[in-house]
Amino acid sequence: MKRIALFPGSFDPFTKGHEDVVLRGCALFDEIIVCIGDNSNKNRRFPVQFSVDKINDLFQNNDAIRASSYHGLTADYAKEVGANFLLRGLRNTTDFEYENTIAQANRHIFTNLETVFLITSPQYAHISSTIIRELYKYGQDVSDFVPYSLS
Ligand code: ADP
């Protein structure tokens, strides 16, 4: 059976920390779908479709990785695309508390859906989309943190 993982997130924007999780995930899964939940579009800094296109461009030479958006529950989308794994990253205990709750809930809804966590690589541990949005808003160069051009 093909091991397909969803890597769900806001990715507003997708960062070098996210990219690292995806590339390391390639050793574990046959296919990784980076997917952006389209529920909170109005609060985003970068539009969903813009980010999906940028992520697809970034991984255009890797057939095992693609990006998409979805509506509704992540577990339902996993079922729809035949994914039996969720991939998530962990930076610290705050991430852990949050991820633990979400993973338990998802597993309750869809018993075969396992969440697999990759601990952040230390050089990316400090990178967050929130900080990047803040720096970008005030005109700072964020190219060290984002693997594609934001324009
Ligand atoms: P969400 O809004 O669902 O938390 P994010 O786009 O912020 O989504 O993050 C998606 C996933 O990537 C989460 O599991 C988050 O913990 C993880 N992540 C974010 N930044 C990093 C990083 N620098 N290193 C490793 N994992 C990260």
mmCIF file of C-alpha atoms and ligand atoms in Angstrom:
data_model
loop_
_atom_site.group_PDB
_atom_site.id
_atom_site.type_symbol
_atom_site.label_atom_id
_atom_site.label_comp_id
_atom_site.label_asym_id
_atom_site.label_seq_id
_atom_site.Cartn_x
_atom_site.Cartn_y
_atom_site.Cartn_z
ATOM 1 C CA MET A 1 0.000 0.000 0.000
ATOM 2 C CA LYS A 2 1.205 3.462 -0.900
ATOM 3 C CA ARG A 3 2.054 5.580 2.136
ATOM 4 C CA ILE A 4 0.434 8.942 1.524
ATOM 5 C CA ALA A 5 0.815 11.750 4.070
ATOM 6 C CA LEU A 6 -0.987 15.036 4.303
ATOM 7 C CA PHE A 7 1.023 17.921 5.661
ATOM 8 C CA PRO A 8 -1.790 20.277 6.672
ATOM 9 C CA GLY A 9 -1.245 23.834 7.796
ATOM 10 C CA SER A 10 -1.907 27.501 7.239
ATOM 11 C CA PHE A 11 1.478 28.042 5.557
ATOM 12 C CA ASP A 12 0.971 31.812 5.613
ATOM 13 C CA PRO A 13 3.683 31.807 4.349
ATOM 14 C CA PHE A 14 5.352 28.387 3.853
ATOM 15 C CA THR A 15 8.752 28.623 5.576
ATOM 16 C CA LYS A 16 12.140 26.942 5.382
ATOM 17 C CA GLY A 17 11.097 25.084 8.551
ATOM 18 C CA HIS A 18 8.076 23.658 6.702
ATOM 19 C CA GLU A 19 10.233 22.817 3.681
ATOM 20 C CA ASP A 20 12.620 20.906 5.948
ATOM 21 C CA VAL A 21 9.751 18.844 7.423
ATOM 22 C CA VAL A 22 8.505 17.953 3.922
ATOM 23 C CA LEU A 23 11.941 16.970 2.597
ATOM 24 C CA ARG A 24 12.671 14.826 5.653
ATOM 25 C CA GLY A 25 9.192 13.310 5.339
ATOM 26 C CA CYS A 26 10.144 12.029 1.884
ATOM 27 C CA ALA A 27 12.225 9.334 3.575
ATOM 28 C CA LEU A 28 9.082 8.077 5.323
ATOM 29 C CA PHE A 29 6.301 8.445 2.762
ATOM 30 C CA ASP A 30 5.719 7.645 -0.909
ATOM 31 C CA GLU A 31 3.732 10.827 -1.389
ATOM 32 C CA ILE A 32 3.281 14.046 0.599
ATOM 33 C CA ILE A 33 0.438 16.462 -0.029
ATOM 34 C CA VAL A 34 1.059 19.889 1.467
ATOM 35 C CA CYS A 35 -2.441 21.198 2.018
ATOM 36 C CA ILE A 36 -3.794 24.534 3.071
ATOM 37 C CA GLY A 37 -7.146 24.634 4.846
ATOM 38 C CA ASP A 38 -9.277 27.152 2.992
ATOM 39 C CA ASN A 39 -11.489 28.025 5.962
ATOM 40 C CA SER A 40 -9.873 31.197 7.221
ATOM 41 C CA ASN A 41 -8.950 32.828 3.934
ATOM 42 C CA LYS A 42 -10.071 36.288 4.974
ATOM 43 C CA ASN A 43 -7.535 36.458 7.802
ATOM 44 C CA ARG A 44 -4.587 35.417 5.694
ATOM 45 C CA ARG A 45 -1.688 37.647 4.639
ATOM 46 C CA PHE A 46 -0.999 35.634 1.476
ATOM 47 C CA PRO A 47 -3.914 34.165 -0.528
ATOM 48 C CA VAL A 48 -4.400 30.393 -0.425
ATOM 49 C CA GLN A 49 -4.009 29.923 -4.197
ATOM 50 C CA PHE A 50 -0.850 32.082 -4.280
ATOM 51 C CA SER A 51 0.726 29.864 -1.615
ATOM 52 C CA VAL A 52 -0.422 26.611 -3.256
ATOM 53 C CA ASP A 53 1.128 27.738 -6.567
ATOM 54 C CA LYS A 54 4.390 28.793 -4.907
ATOM 55 C CA ILE A 55 4.701 25.475 -3.041
ATOM 56 C CA ASN A 56 4.002 23.509 -6.246
ATOM 57 C CA ASP A 57 6.687 25.549 -8.052
ATOM 58 C CA LEU A 58 9.143 24.932 -5.227
ATOM 59 C CA PHE A 59 8.753 21.153 -5.459
ATOM 60 C CA GLN A 60 8.190 20.929 -9.214
ATOM 61 C CA ASN A 61 11.131 18.544 -9.644
ATOM 62 C CA ASN A 62 9.936 16.182 -6.936
ATOM 63 C CA ASP A 63 7.076 13.949 -8.093
ATOM 64 C CA ALA A 64 6.376 12.782 -4.544
ATOM 65 C CA ILE A 65 5.317 16.241 -3.321
ATOM 66 C CA ARG A 66 2.373 18.391 -4.336
ATOM 67 C CA ALA A 67 0.298 21.147 -2.808
ATOM 68 C CA SER A 68 -3.438 21.719 -2.697
ATOM 69 C CA SER A 69 -6.110 23.460 -0.685
ATOM 70 C CA TYR A 70 -9.131 21.929 1.022
ATOM 71 C CA HIS A 71 -12.350 22.883 2.759
ATOM 72 C CA GLY A 72 -13.670 21.364 5.942
ATOM 73 C CA LEU A 73 -12.057 18.857 8.258
ATOM 74 C CA THR A 74 -8.498 17.695 7.673
ATOM 75 C CA ALA A 75 -9.467 14.109 8.536
ATOM 76 C CA ASP A 76 -12.220 14.158 5.908
ATOM 77 C CA TYR A 77 -9.804 15.487 3.297
ATOM 78 C CA ALA A 78 -7.310 12.753 4.231
ATOM 79 C CA LYS A 79 -10.006 10.158 3.565
ATOM 80 C CA GLU A 80 -10.911 11.817 0.260
ATOM 81 C CA VAL A 81 -7.351 11.632 -1.099
ATOM 82 C CA GLY A 82 -6.522 8.249 0.436
ATOM 83 C CA ALA A 83 -3.956 9.550 2.925
ATOM 84 C CA ASN A 84 -3.458 7.483 6.069
ATOM 85 C CA PHE A 85 -0.903 9.728 7.706
ATOM 86 C CA LEU A 86 -0.805 13.323 8.827
ATOM 87 C CA LEU A 87 2.631 14.908 8.958
ATOM 88 C CA ARG A 88 3.270 17.704 11.459
ATOM 89 C CA GLY A 89 6.317 19.470 12.870
ATOM 90 C CA LEU A 90 7.184 20.140 16.506
ATOM 91 C CA ARG A 91 9.315 23.041 17.656
ATOM 92 C CA ASN A 92 8.613 23.249 21.377
ATOM 93 C CA THR A 93 6.214 22.344 24.183
ATOM 94 C CA THR A 94 3.650 24.885 22.988
ATOM 95 C CA ASP A 95 3.504 23.067 19.650
ATOM 96 C CA PHE A 96 3.273 19.769 21.522
ATOM 97 C CA GLU A 97 0.256 20.781 23.659
ATOM 98 C CA TYR A 98 -1.615 21.981 20.599
ATOM 99 C CA GLU A 99 -0.625 19.071 18.364
ATOM 100 C CA ASN A 100 -1.499 16.504 21.016
ATOM 101 C CA THR A 101 -5.116 17.704 21.200
ATOM 102 C CA ILE A 102 -5.531 17.883 17.421
ATOM 103 C CA ALA A 103 -3.951 14.460 16.874
ATOM 104 C CA GLN A 104 -6.224 12.803 19.463
ATOM 105 C CA ALA A 105 -9.300 14.404 17.925
ATOM 106 C CA ASN A 106 -8.323 13.381 14.402
ATOM 107 C CA ARG A 107 -7.638 9.831 15.475
ATOM 108 C CA HIS A 108 -11.058 9.707 17.136
ATOM 109 C CA ILE A 109 -12.768 10.773 13.899
ATOM 110 C CA PHE A 110 -10.707 8.580 11.609
ATOM 111 C CA THR A 111 -9.180 5.657 13.533
ATOM 112 C CA ASN A 112 -6.698 4.699 10.836
ATOM 113 C CA LEU A 113 -5.228 8.162 10.585
ATOM 114 C CA GLU A 114 -1.848 8.280 12.321
ATOM 115 C CA THR A 115 -0.136 11.596 12.954
ATOM 116 C CA VAL A 116 3.627 11.490 12.522
ATOM 117 C CA PHE A 117 5.697 14.255 14.113
ATOM 118 C CA LEU A 118 9.108 15.415 13.041
ATOM 119 C CA ILE A 119 11.101 17.420 15.541
ATOM 120 C CA THR A 120 12.350 20.654 14.026
ATOM 121 C CA SER A 121 15.911 20.884 12.768
ATOM 122 C CA PRO A 122 17.688 23.242 15.192
ATOM 123 C CA GLN A 123 18.578 25.774 12.496
ATOM 124 C CA TYR A 124 14.855 26.250 11.778
ATOM 125 C CA ALA A 125 13.501 26.042 15.334
ATOM 126 C CA HIS A 126 13.004 29.800 15.598
ATOM 127 C CA ILE A 127 11.190 30.207 12.288
ATOM 128 C CA SER A 128 7.459 30.832 12.421
ATOM 129 C CA SER A 129 5.003 32.158 9.845
ATOM 130 C CA THR A 130 3.749 34.672 12.419
ATOM 131 C CA ILE A 131 7.168 36.280 12.879
ATOM 132 C CA ILE A 132 7.735 36.314 9.124
ATOM 133 C CA ARG A 133 4.418 38.107 8.523
ATOM 134 C CA GLU A 134 5.357 40.694 11.140
ATOM 135 C CA LEU A 135 8.815 41.325 9.628
ATOM 136 C CA TYR A 136 7.363 41.446 6.104
ATOM 137 C CA LYS A 137 4.707 43.953 7.164
ATOM 138 C CA TYR A 138 7.434 46.382 8.221
ATOM 139 C CA GLY A 139 9.449 45.941 5.037
ATOM 140 C CA GLN A 140 12.150 43.587 6.341
ATOM 141 C CA ASP A 141 13.870 41.122 4.026
ATOM 142 C CA VAL A 142 12.487 37.667 4.900
ATOM 143 C CA SER A 143 14.243 35.704 2.147
ATOM 144 C CA ASP A 144 16.362 33.832 4.718
ATOM 145 C CA PHE A 145 13.164 32.291 6.113
ATOM 146 C CA VAL A 146 10.952 31.673 3.070
ATOM 147 C CA PRO A 147 12.031 29.265 0.284
ATOM 148 C CA TYR A 148 10.331 31.270 -2.504
ATOM 149 C CA SER A 149 9.808 34.885 -3.484
ATOM 150 C CA LEU A 150 6.791 36.504 -1.812
ATOM 151 C CA SER A 151 6.150 38.887 -4.708
HETATM 152 P P1 ADP B 1 -1.120 25.667 11.724
HETATM 153 O O1 ADP B 1 -1.776 26.971 11.440
HETATM 154 O O2 ADP B 1 -1.997 24.470 11.399
HETATM 155 O O3 ADP B 1 -0.434 25.547 13.048
HETATM 156 P P2 ADP B 1 1.395 26.213 10.377
HETATM 157 O O4 ADP B 1 1.404 26.602 8.945
HETATM 158 O O5 ADP B 1 1.718 27.284 11.356
HETATM 159 O O6 ADP B 1 -0.014 25.543 10.615
HETATM 160 O O7 ADP B 1 2.374 24.984 10.636
HETATM 161 C C1 ADP B 1 2.150 23.735 10.044
HETATM 162 C C2 ADP B 1 2.965 22.678 10.782
HETATM 163 O O8 ADP B 1 4.350 22.963 10.670
HETATM 164 C C3 ADP B 1 2.694 22.592 12.277
HETATM 165 O O9 ADP B 1 2.759 21.228 12.668
HETATM 166 C C4 ADP B 1 3.827 23.379 12.897
HETATM 167 O O10 ADP B 1 4.097 22.940 14.208
HETATM 168 C C5 ADP B 1 4.952 22.991 11.955
HETATM 169 N N1 ADP B 1 6.041 23.974 11.924
HETATM 170 C C6 ADP B 1 5.941 25.316 11.794
HETATM 171 N N2 ADP B 1 7.146 25.907 11.790
HETATM 172 C C7 ADP B 1 8.055 24.901 11.920
HETATM 173 C C8 ADP B 1 9.487 24.842 12.006
HETATM 174 N N3 ADP B 1 10.217 25.967 11.963
HETATM 175 N N4 ADP B 1 10.074 23.629 12.150
HETATM 176 C C9 ADP B 1 9.314 22.497 12.213
HETATM 177 N N5 ADP B 1 7.972 22.477 12.144
HETATM 178 C C10 ADP B 1 7.354 23.660 12.007
#
